[in-house]
Each structure stands twice: as structure tokens, then as C-alpha cells.
């Protein structure tokens, strides 16, 4: 018997659940929800008009589509790019299908069909499909499951195929996906090769394919890949980075690569939905609690560390160096949506909403054609979106998530409807076999009132469960204008049960005071600091809105704050205005004591974090110190930095920003690094705007061993100065220290120069970096 096949076909793709074994709710697919609100409607439109065409253009210009054509024998040439570049094309294709579901576009439909024809032609006779291993290394198929991402890319092909079939009714890509899944099944399994993908994704995709076709082998293979993870049966485990350290049922903490983790736990939730596996239920609950209670940013982003694109230790949530990958935020939305469907608990939607209104939309520009790969919570002015990346997983991921936002708004069970998100628009659904239209009138998230008008085709008794967000205290509900004295709130939902007639209304009020948010005391990066939140929106300060440097502002506890809507700013937003203290001086030098820092009152403006970096470049902060003593120091002036290599150009300014670690092993402060160069000879250089007479430097090396990173102090180093056109090593050096967690000071014979250079030899197998490099008159102290 085929399990869990009594489903509405549109829910296969868009809802991800069908109310089978473990699921409590059935989602209302985004195709049945029309959004017209001020926040999401412009973004969805920009996705269709800019993001999708831009992704097509970039996939063509970077050779991603050409790779598939080469694999199909349609053109000659070498493979271009990373081994997993096919996945970007497949994600784009999925997003294009979702756009077609909203509004038929004949030109886009033809573009999709042409691409599918190329993909089908690239498939091998045995069903295998991967352009890199077809064009470049056919003899190396399935030889590097940890890193080559063959199953990951195949999973995205399957997702695109199911979407295309559900939207168009065509089987052109679905047949390709079935042949590919059949090939997977011929290679992997309990009585075949016992191995897993290093990057999860195929698990959730195989469940989608099972739901679309009813073929149980696909569900069984998905479960095999999940259960095999963490089990060393004739293979070497891939470790925490791939969540392959212990069996999934025994996992209690989220570890490793953030996106991989999200896709794994989505797959587990999907299999749990269909099988009711109690081991999955318990593990997912433990892991979810670890994420939201100890490892999630206030914006809903996850994964603080750049070295593994993921998790480190509990409460390690740096701001300037936050990784918080855009794809991980998308994964958080997908995972929490599934958990809400499984358990009918609003706390999962609270997390979904936090990510959906903050970390996720921040990743794409309002125009829809530039993207963040990483999403820090503070910037010195060098972090900006880009049109594309060599590893371009994020841009096409936005292309497929944005059209589906409406699918997170509503869900149903046997007793009624659950309203999860408040978005102006209209939804069509069925409750107790009765078609019902629900219209929302609201300016959420800017205003606190929501009116829902229900139009059942006949009077019907059912529940309407309105989510009362976790950030809200004291929500109120009226039915046809009459208030409800005491709300019946269960699992975060206010339950209203009655016989509903055509035109009945529900008026919901969710008070939105401005809140000062504090982090857990163990989040040392935010100690003594607060963030501002109003409703679901987290705020930040940008240089473009403020006369005083935003990193030198303090927000005392008694500061008066007010909200002000700006219809003409950044598509229409509500800003927060108030009075802060601007610090005028920070001349500590080598002093142990000094007069109290001078500060003056200044007006400030905060904007939603989700819209930052859409105007003039400049500094940005989310967390504001309450005391002037904690403001960031003023960076040293008159220095230009260059290096033999740097992982990201914006890291160059960290060398002279005067921000020192607060404690041994503190990796939360900005740093410069040579990643991903290992064991090599490297250099970093200061050019001064005027000659300087110097006789000493201090260097604080960057070492992230504590959090599992791959940067260490160097094997050796030396200091050179520029003498005319020549570089010469300083003389009389007191010793080149390489100790971690301390200042390494070297004095030397005085020189007058316009440039200094640090040359290092990195340790074998690891990289290195610098937290702070100070130039000064050390011998005069």
C-alpha cells in the first residue's frame, strides 16, 4: 500500500506536508494565497521581474547552463566553475516554475522548456546526471561523496522537476528526475553501497518525489540516507561538519555547516510526517531547542562562523564577523514551517517569522538583483551585496523562496484554519468540505491591526486559530465588532469557534511597542548592549541616516524612543527615532585612567535591518551599548591596507579598528585573515598618508582553534619597512612573538618610513590572521 497518498497535488510542492502519519496540519499552498501587502508584494514582484531574469543571465554568463549543454553534446569546451554548479541552475528552474504558477508568462515558459530539454539531453543512459563528472571527470563518479555534491545537485533537480510538473502538468523534467532517482537507488541502499551525501538535500527532495509519484523506493532511500548518517558501516564518518558524527536519533546539539543541517532536519521532519518516527521527533525537538535558545541571532539568522559556514559553541554570536549565511536563513524558514505543520505549535512560526522578516529579506536588495552571502549584524562600511558569487548558492535560492511566501500564512486541520502570518491579501481554502475565502486587511508589520473577513459558501462551524506572536503582550480579538473578554489561547493560537457566515469579521490587535532587547548574559558580544525591535521587525542604525558615527553611539536606559512611518523611504517603512549619546573622544593611548569620556545628546534614526545597505554605503550596527564606555573606538586614521590575499576585502580595516578581544579566545571582534591559503608565505602592508618615525609594533594574532576553526598563529614572521623603493627588514628587533591570546610586541631601531609590511610563514595545513596591528612609539613608554 502506498503511504500518505491522499493529498492535494498542489500541496506536494508548495506545502511540503499532507497531514499523514505524524502531521497535524495541512498547509494552504501559496498558489491559493494572493498577497497585496506593502512588505511582501513588492519583493515578490521584484523576484519575478528582476531576480529570476538576473539569475538566468548570470547562469548563462558564468557557463553554468553551458556546462549542461556540453554534457548534452550540444557544444564543445571545458567545464567551468565548481563541481556543484548544476545546482544553481536547478534552483533557478524551480523558482521560475513558482513564478509561472503565479502568472503565466509565455516567454518564461519557453525559456524553462528549452532549459529542460538541455538538461534531459545531458542525462546519461543509466540515469546519472551531473555535468562536471560527465564533461570533466567521468571516471570519478561517486568517488567523493563528502565534497563533490552529486546527490545534493541531484536533489535540487528533483525539487525543480516536482515543481515543474505540479505547475504545468508536464512530465518532461519529472521523468528525468525519476530516472535520476532510480539511478541513486541502484547505487545506494542497505544491501548496496552504504554511504551518504556530504551536503544534505537529496533526502527532502526524494520525499517530494515520493509524494508526487507514490513510488515507495524514493521514500525508503530518503530514510536510508538519514539513518545512515553517523553510522560507520564500512566507511569513515565525515564528522560534525556534515552532521555525520553520531546517528541522527542521538543528536542533541546543532553542529557543523548550517545549511547542511537545515536541509537534513527538513528531510527528517518530512520522513517523520509520513512515518511518525518517534526517534526523529525527540531528536528534532532537542536540536530545535539548542538552536533557538543558544545559537540563533536576534534577526533569526544562524551559523556565526566563517570557517565552517556554521556553528561553533553555545552563545557564540559575534556581530561584525557573523556569517549567518542567506541560505541558512532560508533553511530556517523551511524547517520551522515543517515543525509547525507537524505539531500545530505557534512557537515554530514565531521563529519562522523572525527569520522571514529580518535575516532572510536582508539577503536580497530591494531591486532584486544584488545579494548578501553573509549577513553580519555590524559593519564598518565595507560589507555590500553583490550581483553574483563564484559559489552562487544564495541568489537562486532567493529566486525559489520569495514566490512561496504566501504558503506559510495558513494551514488547516479537521477542525478549522490556522492563521500563521498576517499579510494583506486573500486566501482560498477548504474547511470541513466547505470552500472558504479569507481576506486580510492590514498594514502589518508596520501597524498592529488586522481585519479578517470570512466568506464560506455556506454557514459552517469551525475553529479560526489566530497566532498571537511571542513578541506580543496583550493581543485582543473582536468578532463582528464585539470584543472577546478572555481569549482561549492554546499553543500560541487564540481559538475562536462559531458558525461562520458570509461576511463575518475578525479584528485582531497586536500591540507593537518599541522594545529594548537584551541578549543572554553568556552572549559576550552583546554584553551591556541592546537591540531595538518593534513587532517582528529588528532595527539597525545606518550611517546614511545619522550625523554621528553609529558605532560611537550609546543608548542609555532612559532614552525616549518613538516610531514614525516613512511611506517614501525604502518602499515604505516604519523607522525608530530617539536620542542617543555620541562619544567625542577615545584617546586612551597607553593610559590606565583618564577623565570620563565626553558625550553629547544627538538624534538618531534606526531602520529595519532587512533594508540596510540599499542606499549609500557606511557603517551599520544592530546592538547598541547602553554606556558610552562601551562604544567602539575610532579607527586609526591615515592608513591604507593591502595584502597578498584576504578572504574578504572588508576585513582589511579590522587591522587598525582598535577593537581588541575582550577575553582570551575571543573571536567575535573583527579580524583580518589569509584564508583559505594554508602553509604559505603571505604579507600584509600598511601605507601611511605621511612619513612616520616608528620603533615598535604590536600584533594580536587571530587563532580560532577554540571554536574549531583553521587559523593559527604563524610559524614565523618578520617586519619590513619601505626605504625609497626597497623593502628592508628592521634591525635590532627584540623578537617576533607568535603567541595567541596576547599582544606580541616587538621593538627595533627607529626608522622613518611611509610603509610597513608584515611577512609571515603560515603553519602547514592551516591559515592565519591578525586581530589588531598597532604601530607606535613603544620604546618611549
XYZ file of C-alpha atoms in Angstrom:
781
model
C 0.000 0.000 0.000
C 1.281 3.496 -0.806
C 1.683 5.547 2.337
C 0.221 9.014 2.762
C -1.027 9.477 -0.805
C -4.370 11.112 -0.051
C -3.120 14.613 -0.778
C -3.977 17.675 -2.756
C -1.459 17.766 -5.599
C -0.582 21.440 -5.186
C 0.433 20.755 -1.598
C 3.069 18.300 -2.770
C 5.330 21.115 -3.853
C 4.184 24.128 -2.010
C 3.044 22.801 1.358
C 5.569 20.023 1.926
C 3.098 18.069 4.058
C -0.108 16.182 3.547
C -1.474 15.584 7.015
C -0.343 11.931 7.038
C 1.033 9.858 9.905
C 2.760 12.478 12.066
C 1.373 15.733 10.727
C -1.328 17.767 12.437
C -1.787 20.471 9.821
C -2.187 20.705 6.064
C -0.765 23.886 4.556
C -2.648 26.151 2.206
C -0.369 26.323 -0.879
C 0.931 29.696 -1.988
C -0.928 29.300 -5.272
C -4.145 29.751 -3.281
C -2.905 32.857 -1.461
C -2.752 36.245 -3.188
C -0.540 38.773 -1.391
C -1.071 42.522 -1.858
C 0.663 43.901 1.230
C 3.290 46.654 1.369
C 6.095 44.412 2.604
C 5.949 41.233 0.521
C 4.115 42.162 -2.667
C 6.929 44.428 -3.963
C 9.532 41.781 -3.138
C 7.592 39.044 -4.908
C 7.183 41.307 -7.923
C 10.895 42.169 -7.917
C 11.688 38.467 -7.819
C 9.644 37.812 -10.955
C 10.835 40.895 -12.826
C 14.477 41.146 -11.669
C 15.733 38.201 -9.610
C 14.676 35.427 -11.991
C 15.937 37.169 -15.180
C 19.141 38.201 -13.391
C 19.796 34.614 -12.304
C 19.219 33.345 -15.847
C 21.634 35.951 -17.156
C 24.332 35.090 -14.625
C 23.931 31.341 -15.096
C 24.480 31.908 -18.807
C 27.410 34.319 -18.424
C 29.237 32.107 -15.921
C 28.911 28.965 -18.022
C 26.534 27.096 -15.741
C 23.956 26.487 -18.459
C 26.751 25.905 -20.987
C 28.106 23.144 -18.740
C 24.852 21.254 -19.171
C 24.900 21.886 -22.913
C 28.417 20.443 -23.059
C 27.275 17.404 -21.120
C 24.431 17.048 -23.618
C 26.847 17.179 -26.554
C 25.278 20.390 -27.804
C 28.538 22.350 -27.637
C 32.256 21.817 -27.156
C 34.534 23.109 -24.413
C 35.851 22.558 -20.915
C 33.752 22.539 -17.782
C 33.573 25.899 -15.954
C 33.376 26.543 -12.214
C 32.730 24.435 -9.142
C 31.726 20.799 -9.388
C 28.280 21.559 -7.989
C 27.337 24.468 -10.260
C 24.449 22.490 -11.778
C 22.574 23.015 -8.516
C 22.336 26.767 -9.138
C 20.596 26.133 -12.449
C 18.194 23.669 -10.864
C 17.260 26.071 -8.037
C 16.676 28.819 -10.574
C 14.481 26.475 -12.585
C 12.408 25.689 -9.505
C 11.961 29.387 -8.786
C 10.948 30.071 -12.384
C 8.267 27.398 -12.094
C 6.873 29.066 -8.992
C 6.696 32.354 -10.882
C 4.799 30.600 -13.666
C 2.372 29.313 -11.060
C 1.513 32.882 -10.078
C 1.100 34.333 -13.550
C 1.563 32.604 -16.880
C 4.437 34.099 -18.823
C 4.761 32.507 -22.299
C 8.330 33.745 -22.766
C 9.439 32.366 -19.394
C 7.593 29.119 -20.121
C 9.543 28.718 -23.368
C 12.796 29.547 -21.591
C 12.049 26.885 -18.987
C 11.170 24.294 -21.631
C 14.385 24.972 -23.558
C 16.471 24.574 -20.419
C 14.678 21.352 -19.523
C 15.414 19.978 -22.986
C 19.117 20.625 -22.439
C 19.024 19.004 -19.003
C 17.238 15.946 -20.381
C 19.813 15.629 -23.140
C 22.616 15.791 -20.569
C 21.273 12.781 -18.692
C 23.289 9.606 -19.216
C 21.804 6.278 -20.297
C 21.951 4.898 -16.745
C 20.098 7.951 -15.393
C 23.159 9.719 -13.994
C 23.073 13.489 -14.351
C 25.923 15.792 -13.392
C 27.656 17.966 -15.962
C 31.009 18.131 -14.143
C 31.517 14.397 -13.969
C 30.158 13.948 -17.478
C 32.353 16.611 -19.101
C 35.480 16.715 -16.950
C 35.896 13.569 -14.839
C 33.599 10.748 -15.990
C 35.858 8.160 -14.368
C 35.440 9.786 -10.927
C 31.679 9.485 -10.479
C 30.715 8.739 -6.850
C 34.331 8.920 -5.641
C 33.970 11.996 -3.385
C 30.580 11.939 -1.693
C 31.736 14.281 1.052
C 32.577 17.222 -1.192
C 31.545 16.666 -4.827
C 27.832 17.203 -4.112
C 26.445 14.868 -6.780
C 23.496 13.894 -4.585
C 22.999 17.489 -3.437
C 22.786 18.745 -7.014
C 20.518 15.847 -7.926
C 18.223 16.754 -5.068
C 17.764 20.250 -6.435
C 16.996 18.771 -9.860
C 14.300 16.625 -8.267
C 12.762 19.604 -6.465
C 12.670 21.571 -9.715
C 11.098 18.615 -11.512
C 8.308 18.185 -8.980
C 7.615 21.926 -9.080
C 7.513 21.956 -12.876
C 5.138 19.000 -13.005
C 2.777 20.492 -10.437
C 2.708 23.899 -12.120
C 2.474 22.846 -15.776
C 1.272 19.244 -15.714
C 4.196 18.314 -17.961
C 6.374 15.274 -17.253
C 9.421 16.349 -19.274
C 11.524 17.093 -16.208
C 9.732 14.746 -13.821
C 10.701 11.784 -15.991
C 14.324 12.946 -15.846
C 14.080 13.174 -12.060
C 12.604 9.686 -11.768
C 15.380 8.188 -13.876
C 17.943 10.031 -11.756
C 16.343 8.811 -8.505
C 16.223 5.287 -9.910
C 19.946 5.563 -10.581
C 20.529 6.740 -6.992
C 18.515 3.749 -5.781
C 20.585 1.373 -7.913
C 23.801 2.584 -6.256
C 22.872 3.256 -2.618
C 20.929 1.283 -0.052
C 21.137 -1.232 2.803
C 22.222 -4.055 0.501
C 24.231 -1.796 -1.845
C 26.661 0.997 -1.143
C 26.276 2.260 2.423
C 27.268 5.905 2.145
C 25.720 9.364 2.358
C 25.962 12.814 0.749
C 28.305 15.232 2.491
C 25.809 18.012 1.762
C 22.257 17.052 2.621
C 19.365 17.979 0.320
C 18.508 14.843 -1.607
C 16.639 13.481 1.433
C 13.879 16.096 1.386
C 13.831 16.010 -2.420
C 13.243 12.258 -2.513
C 10.285 12.695 -0.153
C 8.827 15.274 -2.543
C 9.304 12.849 -5.426
C 7.613 10.093 -3.443
C 4.649 12.350 -2.783
C 4.419 13.266 -6.456
C 4.699 9.703 -7.789
C 3.756 7.319 -4.992
C 6.944 5.314 -5.553
C 7.910 3.997 -2.106
C 11.519 3.309 -3.105
C 12.122 7.050 -3.077
C 10.840 7.426 0.485
C 12.839 4.394 1.589
C 16.005 5.823 0.038
C 15.457 9.171 1.775
C 15.161 7.375 5.093
C 18.243 5.291 4.320
C 20.369 8.398 3.746
C 19.111 9.926 7.012
C 19.539 6.821 9.143
C 22.955 6.017 7.673
C 24.297 9.381 8.814
C 26.510 8.971 11.863
C 26.786 5.205 11.390
C 30.214 3.911 10.366
C 29.320 0.804 8.416
C 32.419 0.168 6.351
C 33.155 3.864 5.788
C 34.842 6.771 7.515
C 32.477 9.259 9.101
C 32.577 12.786 7.658
C 32.309 14.388 11.102
C 30.371 17.238 12.690
C 30.760 19.489 9.658
C 28.364 17.165 7.786
C 26.282 16.192 10.867
C 27.862 12.756 10.393
C 29.330 12.313 13.882
C 26.586 10.340 15.658
C 23.324 8.766 14.410
C 20.590 11.350 13.920
C 18.366 9.904 16.624
C 21.164 10.524 19.157
C 21.901 14.107 18.158
C 21.115 16.799 20.722
C 23.075 19.835 19.536
C 23.253 21.510 16.174
C 26.771 21.353 14.770
C 28.697 21.919 11.579
C 27.640 23.576 8.349
C 24.399 25.491 8.918
C 22.750 24.949 5.520
C 23.529 21.239 5.527
C 21.999 20.975 8.985
C 18.817 22.750 7.925
C 18.307 20.519 4.902
C 18.944 17.390 6.985
C 16.406 18.385 9.598
C 13.879 19.312 6.914
C 14.296 15.813 5.496
C 13.885 14.282 8.939
C 10.709 16.286 9.510
C 9.338 15.124 6.164
C 10.018 11.474 6.927
C 8.634 11.923 10.432
C 5.477 13.361 8.860
C 4.973 10.230 6.779
C 6.082 7.605 9.293
C 5.588 9.076 12.755
C 9.124 8.047 13.728
C 9.376 8.803 17.465
C 13.180 8.866 17.333
C 13.087 11.674 14.810
C 10.536 13.593 16.885
C 12.686 13.587 20.010
C 15.914 14.454 18.193
C 14.369 17.340 16.283
C 12.946 18.804 19.489
C 16.336 18.693 21.218
C 18.117 20.226 18.249
C 15.491 22.948 17.790
C 15.822 23.983 21.420
C 19.603 24.131 21.077
C 19.288 26.423 18.051
C 16.733 28.904 19.313
C 17.904 29.018 22.929
C 21.677 29.167 22.391
C 22.690 29.661 18.748
C 20.294 31.966 16.884
C 20.808 35.656 16.152
C 18.140 38.175 17.111
C 17.473 38.508 13.365
C 16.683 34.793 13.063
C 19.943 34.120 11.231
C 22.094 31.150 12.197
C 25.683 29.995 11.854
C 28.164 32.512 13.307
C 31.415 31.158 11.924
C 33.025 31.727 8.556
C 35.478 28.827 8.954
C 32.776 26.150 8.631
C 29.880 28.314 7.414
C 28.092 27.182 10.516
C 28.002 26.577 14.238
C 30.597 26.751 16.967
C 29.842 26.737 20.694
C 26.770 27.869 22.578
C 26.248 31.639 22.813
C 28.994 32.391 20.285
C 27.142 35.103 18.359
C 29.599 37.740 17.127
C 28.238 40.710 15.230
C 30.910 42.132 12.922
C 32.101 38.672 11.962
C 28.700 36.962 11.859
C 28.469 34.564 8.933
C 24.702 33.972 9.066
C 24.528 32.655 5.508
C 21.460 33.638 3.496
C 20.808 30.017 2.518
C 20.792 29.076 6.209
C 18.061 31.660 6.855
C 16.034 30.149 4.036
C 16.605 26.752 5.651
C 15.338 28.066 8.988
C 12.080 29.096 7.337
C 11.685 25.725 5.608
C 12.450 23.756 8.773
C 10.245 25.731 11.155
C 7.375 25.592 8.671
C 7.593 21.821 8.725
C 7.744 21.700 12.519
C 4.656 23.882 12.765
C 2.756 21.567 10.439
C 3.830 18.565 12.480
C 2.971 19.949 15.909
C 0.475 22.810 15.368
C 2.532 24.934 17.752
C 2.905 28.678 17.106
C 6.388 28.846 18.624
C 7.780 27.464 15.375
C 6.063 30.204 13.402
C 7.477 32.765 15.841
C 10.955 31.659 14.774
C 9.921 31.441 11.122
C 8.552 34.984 11.284
C 11.687 36.331 12.976
C 13.804 34.986 10.143
C 11.304 35.790 7.417
C 11.076 39.493 8.307
C 14.707 40.104 9.228
C 17.600 37.854 8.207
C 16.019 36.481 5.047
C 14.893 39.669 3.240
C 18.150 41.390 4.206
C 19.896 38.954 1.889
C 18.484 40.456 -1.307
C 18.355 44.080 -2.418
C 15.018 45.805 -2.843
C 15.709 45.880 -6.589
C 16.140 42.111 -6.530
C 19.482 41.921 -8.363
C 22.117 42.004 -5.598
C 22.627 39.557 -2.772
C 24.343 39.017 0.538
C 26.050 35.680 1.009
C 26.732 36.503 4.666
C 24.712 38.751 6.947
C 26.676 40.438 9.756
C 24.923 42.417 12.463
C 27.516 45.188 12.344
C 29.662 46.637 9.585
C 32.442 49.181 9.387
C 31.151 50.140 5.947
C 32.787 47.551 3.711
C 30.098 44.862 3.540
C 27.825 45.059 0.500
C 25.589 42.892 -1.627
C 26.957 41.581 -4.903
C 25.286 40.652 -8.190
C 26.800 37.154 -8.072
C 29.332 34.883 -6.387
C 31.674 32.191 -7.666
C 29.853 29.897 -5.243
C 26.402 31.225 -6.084
C 24.080 29.130 -3.941
C 22.258 32.115 -2.415
C 20.966 34.114 -5.434
C 18.928 31.259 -6.965
C 17.766 30.198 -3.519
C 16.064 33.578 -3.169
C 14.513 33.023 -6.591
C 12.703 29.961 -5.273
C 11.787 31.090 -1.729
C 10.282 34.526 -2.414
C 7.389 33.397 -4.645
C 6.251 30.917 -1.986
C 5.908 33.263 0.999
C 2.115 33.060 0.871
C 2.363 29.336 1.543
C 3.448 29.994 5.126
C 0.400 32.093 6.004
C -2.355 29.497 6.531
C -2.835 25.858 7.458
C -5.843 23.674 8.188
C -6.788 20.681 10.291
C -10.022 18.771 10.694
C -11.479 21.441 12.956
C -10.611 24.648 11.164
C -7.983 27.063 9.924
C -4.745 28.327 11.477
C -3.661 31.870 10.597
C 0.117 31.933 10.928
C 1.189 35.112 9.159
C -0.545 38.445 8.833
C -0.301 39.617 5.235
C -2.794 41.718 3.322
C -4.427 39.676 0.599
C -6.799 36.813 0.011
C -6.695 33.055 0.548
C -8.955 30.321 -0.765
C -9.168 27.158 1.276
C -11.477 24.343 2.269
C -12.649 23.714 5.818
C -14.898 20.738 6.583
C -15.596 20.321 2.884
C -16.728 23.944 2.686
C -14.868 26.361 0.396
C -13.906 29.465 2.352
C -12.336 32.721 1.211
C -10.413 34.723 3.802
C -9.415 38.318 3.135
C -6.867 40.098 5.300
C -6.772 43.867 5.528
C -3.680 45.023 7.370
C -0.504 47.115 7.154
C 1.398 44.563 9.218
C 4.291 44.565 10.139
C 4.081 48.362 10.433
C 0.677 48.630 12.098
C -0.836 46.409 14.808
C -4.353 45.848 13.451
C -5.565 43.019 11.232
C -9.089 42.506 9.892
C -10.027 39.107 8.526
C -13.244 38.753 6.536
C -14.515 35.192 6.131
C -16.698 34.119 3.238
C -17.740 30.469 3.495
C -20.022 29.342 0.675
C -22.464 28.194 3.362
C -22.732 28.675 7.140
C -20.230 26.301 8.741
C -18.974 25.772 12.266
C -15.199 25.587 12.608
C -12.237 26.990 14.514
C -10.245 30.009 13.460
C -6.937 29.962 15.306
C -5.101 33.276 15.249
C -1.417 33.188 16.107
C -0.542 35.548 18.937
C 3.160 36.228 18.238
C 5.625 35.540 21.012
C 6.829 39.149 20.888
C 3.290 40.424 21.625
C 1.809 41.041 25.052
C -1.931 41.575 25.333
C -3.387 40.819 21.913
C -7.137 41.336 21.552
C -9.799 39.931 19.211
C -13.244 41.144 18.115
C -15.837 39.104 16.239
C -18.149 41.238 14.107
C -17.117 44.245 16.186
C -17.712 42.628 19.586
C -14.703 42.037 21.817
C -13.834 38.679 23.355
C -13.278 39.146 27.083
C -10.929 36.212 27.599
C -9.044 34.653 24.748
C -8.783 30.873 24.569
C -5.063 30.621 23.749
C -3.606 27.184 23.086
C -0.080 26.565 21.810
C 0.193 30.230 20.890
C -3.104 30.431 18.974
C -6.246 32.310 20.036
C -9.095 29.910 19.240
C -12.396 31.347 18.014
C -15.071 28.728 17.312
C -18.515 29.560 15.959
C -20.768 29.115 12.981
C -19.188 31.363 10.386
C -21.341 33.105 7.812
C -20.504 35.059 4.689
C -19.055 38.451 5.653
C -18.189 37.670 9.289
C -15.159 39.600 10.503
C -12.367 39.090 12.976
C -10.437 42.132 14.169
C -7.085 41.337 15.741
C -4.936 43.910 17.530
C -1.308 43.091 18.318
C 0.255 45.964 20.300
C 3.656 46.967 18.904
C 5.583 48.995 21.462
C 9.263 49.600 20.788
C 11.202 47.059 22.815
C 14.793 47.119 24.011
C 16.054 43.570 23.563
C 18.811 42.119 25.734
C 20.881 39.042 24.891
C 21.570 36.195 27.299
C 24.439 37.183 29.630
C 26.622 34.469 28.102
C 26.476 36.168 24.699
C 29.572 38.210 25.464
C 29.482 40.086 22.158
C 26.244 41.769 23.292
C 27.063 42.344 26.949
C 25.917 45.789 28.028
C 24.126 46.309 24.728
C 20.542 46.384 23.491
C 18.816 45.902 20.176
C 15.586 47.596 19.117
C 12.546 45.659 17.980
C 9.011 46.710 17.097
C 6.555 43.970 16.228
C 8.514 41.297 14.347
C 10.992 43.835 12.950
C 14.551 44.134 14.294
C 16.217 47.502 13.690
C 19.693 48.786 12.938
C 21.402 52.156 12.618
C 22.993 53.118 9.298
C 25.447 55.916 8.678
C 23.314 57.381 5.897
C 20.557 58.333 8.369
C 22.735 59.677 11.166
C 25.151 62.580 11.511
C 27.139 60.983 14.335
C 29.122 57.781 13.618
C 26.699 54.994 14.515
C 29.403 52.805 16.049
C 30.135 55.611 18.503
C 26.589 55.963 19.821
C 25.292 54.765 23.177
C 21.604 54.298 24.017
C 21.102 54.961 27.739
C 18.288 53.096 29.508
C 16.164 56.236 29.852
C 16.354 57.219 26.159
C 12.989 58.216 24.709
C 12.026 56.318 21.558
C 9.241 56.831 19.045
C 8.052 55.130 15.856
C 7.451 57.114 12.673
C 6.226 55.760 9.352
C 8.020 56.922 6.206
C 5.944 55.995 3.180
C 8.542 57.231 0.708
C 11.595 55.606 2.279
C 12.875 52.205 1.100
C 9.494 51.129 -0.211
C 7.627 52.347 2.857
C 8.963 51.530 6.326
C 8.475 52.484 9.946
C 11.613 53.960 11.489
C 12.535 54.407 15.130
C 13.764 57.804 16.258
C 15.229 58.844 19.558
C 18.081 60.482 21.420
C 21.440 58.767 21.933
C 24.804 59.772 23.346
C 27.646 60.363 20.897
C 31.151 59.893 22.267
C 33.523 62.682 21.254
C 36.885 61.258 22.305
C 38.649 57.978 22.926
C 42.293 58.938 23.457
C 43.195 56.117 25.861
C 46.606 55.532 24.279
C 48.503 53.633 26.972
C 46.700 55.354 29.855
C 45.297 53.299 32.699
C 42.938 56.092 33.803
C 41.520 59.217 32.199
C 38.675 61.705 32.706
C 35.245 60.327 31.863
C 34.552 60.224 28.154
C 32.748 63.252 26.820
C 29.410 62.581 25.177
C 26.623 64.715 23.812
C 22.994 64.061 23.049
C 22.174 63.513 19.386
C 19.090 62.482 17.464
C 19.278 59.125 15.772
C 17.200 57.162 13.268
C 17.001 53.369 13.110
C 15.692 51.460 10.107
C 14.638 47.820 9.745
C 17.655 45.538 9.466
C 16.057 43.880 6.444
C 16.546 47.006 4.283
C 20.076 48.029 5.241
C 22.694 48.633 2.532
C 20.133 49.691 -0.070
C 21.429 53.279 -0.165
C 24.795 54.953 0.430
C 27.486 52.690 1.922
C 28.526 53.236 5.504
C 28.674 51.829 8.994
C 25.847 49.759 10.460
C 25.074 48.391 13.942
C 22.234 46.357 15.444
C 23.405 46.148 19.074
C 23.921 49.495 20.818
C 25.869 49.915 24.070
C 23.946 51.430 26.941
C 27.075 53.090 28.330
C 29.404 55.444 26.411
C 32.284 53.397 27.847
C 31.347 50.512 25.522
C 31.208 52.336 22.202
C 33.558 51.158 19.507
C 36.814 53.142 19.379
C 37.573 55.362 16.417
C 39.718 53.522 13.846
C 43.253 54.817 13.409
C 43.474 57.344 10.620
C 45.932 57.840 7.797
C 46.420 54.151 6.975
C 45.764 52.220 3.770
C 45.983 48.424 3.929
C 46.912 45.896 1.243
C 47.694 42.195 1.466
C 48.927 39.240 -0.536
C 45.487 37.698 0.000
C 42.399 38.258 2.130
C 39.267 36.151 2.427
C 37.012 39.194 2.113
C 38.181 42.749 1.292
C 36.129 44.328 4.078
C 38.324 42.501 6.608
C 41.300 44.741 5.844
C 40.003 47.541 8.069
C 39.916 45.205 11.088
C 43.700 45.577 11.397
C 43.501 49.174 12.619
C 39.970 49.450 14.040
C 41.340 49.465 17.640
C 38.823 46.810 18.686
C 40.675 44.388 20.956
C 39.454 40.961 22.144
C 37.559 41.146 25.417
C 38.866 37.818 26.731
C 41.263 35.014 25.707
C 39.940 33.188 22.656
C 37.503 35.991 21.767
C 36.870 35.605 18.033
C 33.807 37.854 17.988
C 35.754 41.009 17.158
C 36.604 41.865 13.538
C 39.744 40.234 12.206
C 41.881 40.042 9.090
C 42.837 36.622 7.688
C 44.594 34.971 4.758
C 42.003 32.190 4.478
C 41.949 29.912 2.532
C 45.708 29.984 1.941
C 47.429 27.376 4.103
C 51.106 26.837 4.896
C 52.108 29.609 2.504
C 54.195 32.770 2.706
C 51.952 35.837 2.924
C 52.153 39.532 3.733
C 50.049 42.454 4.855
C 51.077 46.069 4.490
C 50.352 49.500 5.965
C 50.848 52.584 3.749
C 50.810 55.855 5.689
C 49.495 59.125 4.292
C 52.613 60.859 5.709
C 56.050 59.651 6.846
C 56.128 58.189 10.356
C 59.021 57.647 12.714
C 58.410 54.316 14.411
C 60.353 51.976 16.656
C 57.815 49.317 17.582
C 54.691 47.420 16.630
C 52.176 45.237 18.462
C 50.376 42.351 16.822
C 47.478 40.340 18.215
C 47.309 37.158 16.142
C 43.987 35.604 15.183
C 43.596 31.980 16.306
C 40.198 30.282 16.178
C 41.169 26.820 17.407
C 38.778 27.210 20.351
C 35.776 27.141 18.048
C 37.129 24.513 15.688
C 38.488 26.912 13.081
C 41.510 26.506 10.874
C 43.503 29.669 11.604
C 46.529 29.573 13.887
C 49.377 31.873 14.823
C 52.106 31.831 12.157
C 55.165 29.627 12.169
C 57.334 32.737 11.874
C 57.219 36.351 10.775
C 59.299 39.461 10.269
C 58.759 43.197 9.854
C 59.956 45.237 6.890
C 59.916 48.967 6.195
C 59.989 50.735 2.853
C 63.207 52.631 2.229
C 62.655 54.542 -1.008
C 61.675 51.831 -3.484
C 63.236 48.990 -1.461
C 61.852 46.830 1.326
C 64.273 46.252 4.194
C 63.886 44.271 7.401
C 64.059 46.362 10.564
C 67.210 45.996 12.629
C 67.581 45.407 16.323
C 64.246 43.564 16.558
C 63.532 42.415 20.120
C 61.883 39.197 18.939
C 58.950 38.170 16.770
C 56.352 36.639 19.104
C 53.730 34.200 17.839
C 51.673 33.592 20.953
C 47.885 33.508 20.801
C 45.586 35.436 23.130
C 48.075 38.176 23.870
C 49.799 41.200 22.391
C 53.077 40.305 20.692
C 55.256 43.395 20.989
C 58.471 43.946 19.047
C 60.765 46.954 19.341
C 63.505 47.822 16.857
C 65.904 50.560 15.823
C 63.877 53.641 14.884
C 63.056 54.168 11.217
C 61.235 56.843 9.285
C 59.040 55.384 6.555
C 55.810 55.663 4.622
C 55.063 51.929 4.770
C 55.468 48.830 6.927
C 54.995 45.213 5.891
C 54.490 42.075 7.961
C 55.689 38.932 6.192
C 54.578 35.585 7.632
C 55.109 31.895 7.088
C 51.819 30.132 7.845
C 51.883 26.805 9.618
C 51.490 23.729 7.465
C 47.876 22.792 6.808
C 46.336 25.879 8.395
C 45.817 29.532 7.638
C 46.286 32.578 9.838
C 45.236 36.121 10.538
C 45.535 39.217 12.708
C 43.067 40.781 15.126
C 44.954 44.067 15.568
C 48.214 45.576 14.320
C 49.274 48.705 16.220
C 52.176 50.928 15.175
C 53.628 53.182 17.828
C 56.484 54.655 19.802
C 56.792 51.608 22.029
C 60.248 52.473 23.370
C 59.051 55.858 24.615
C 56.567 54.381 27.104
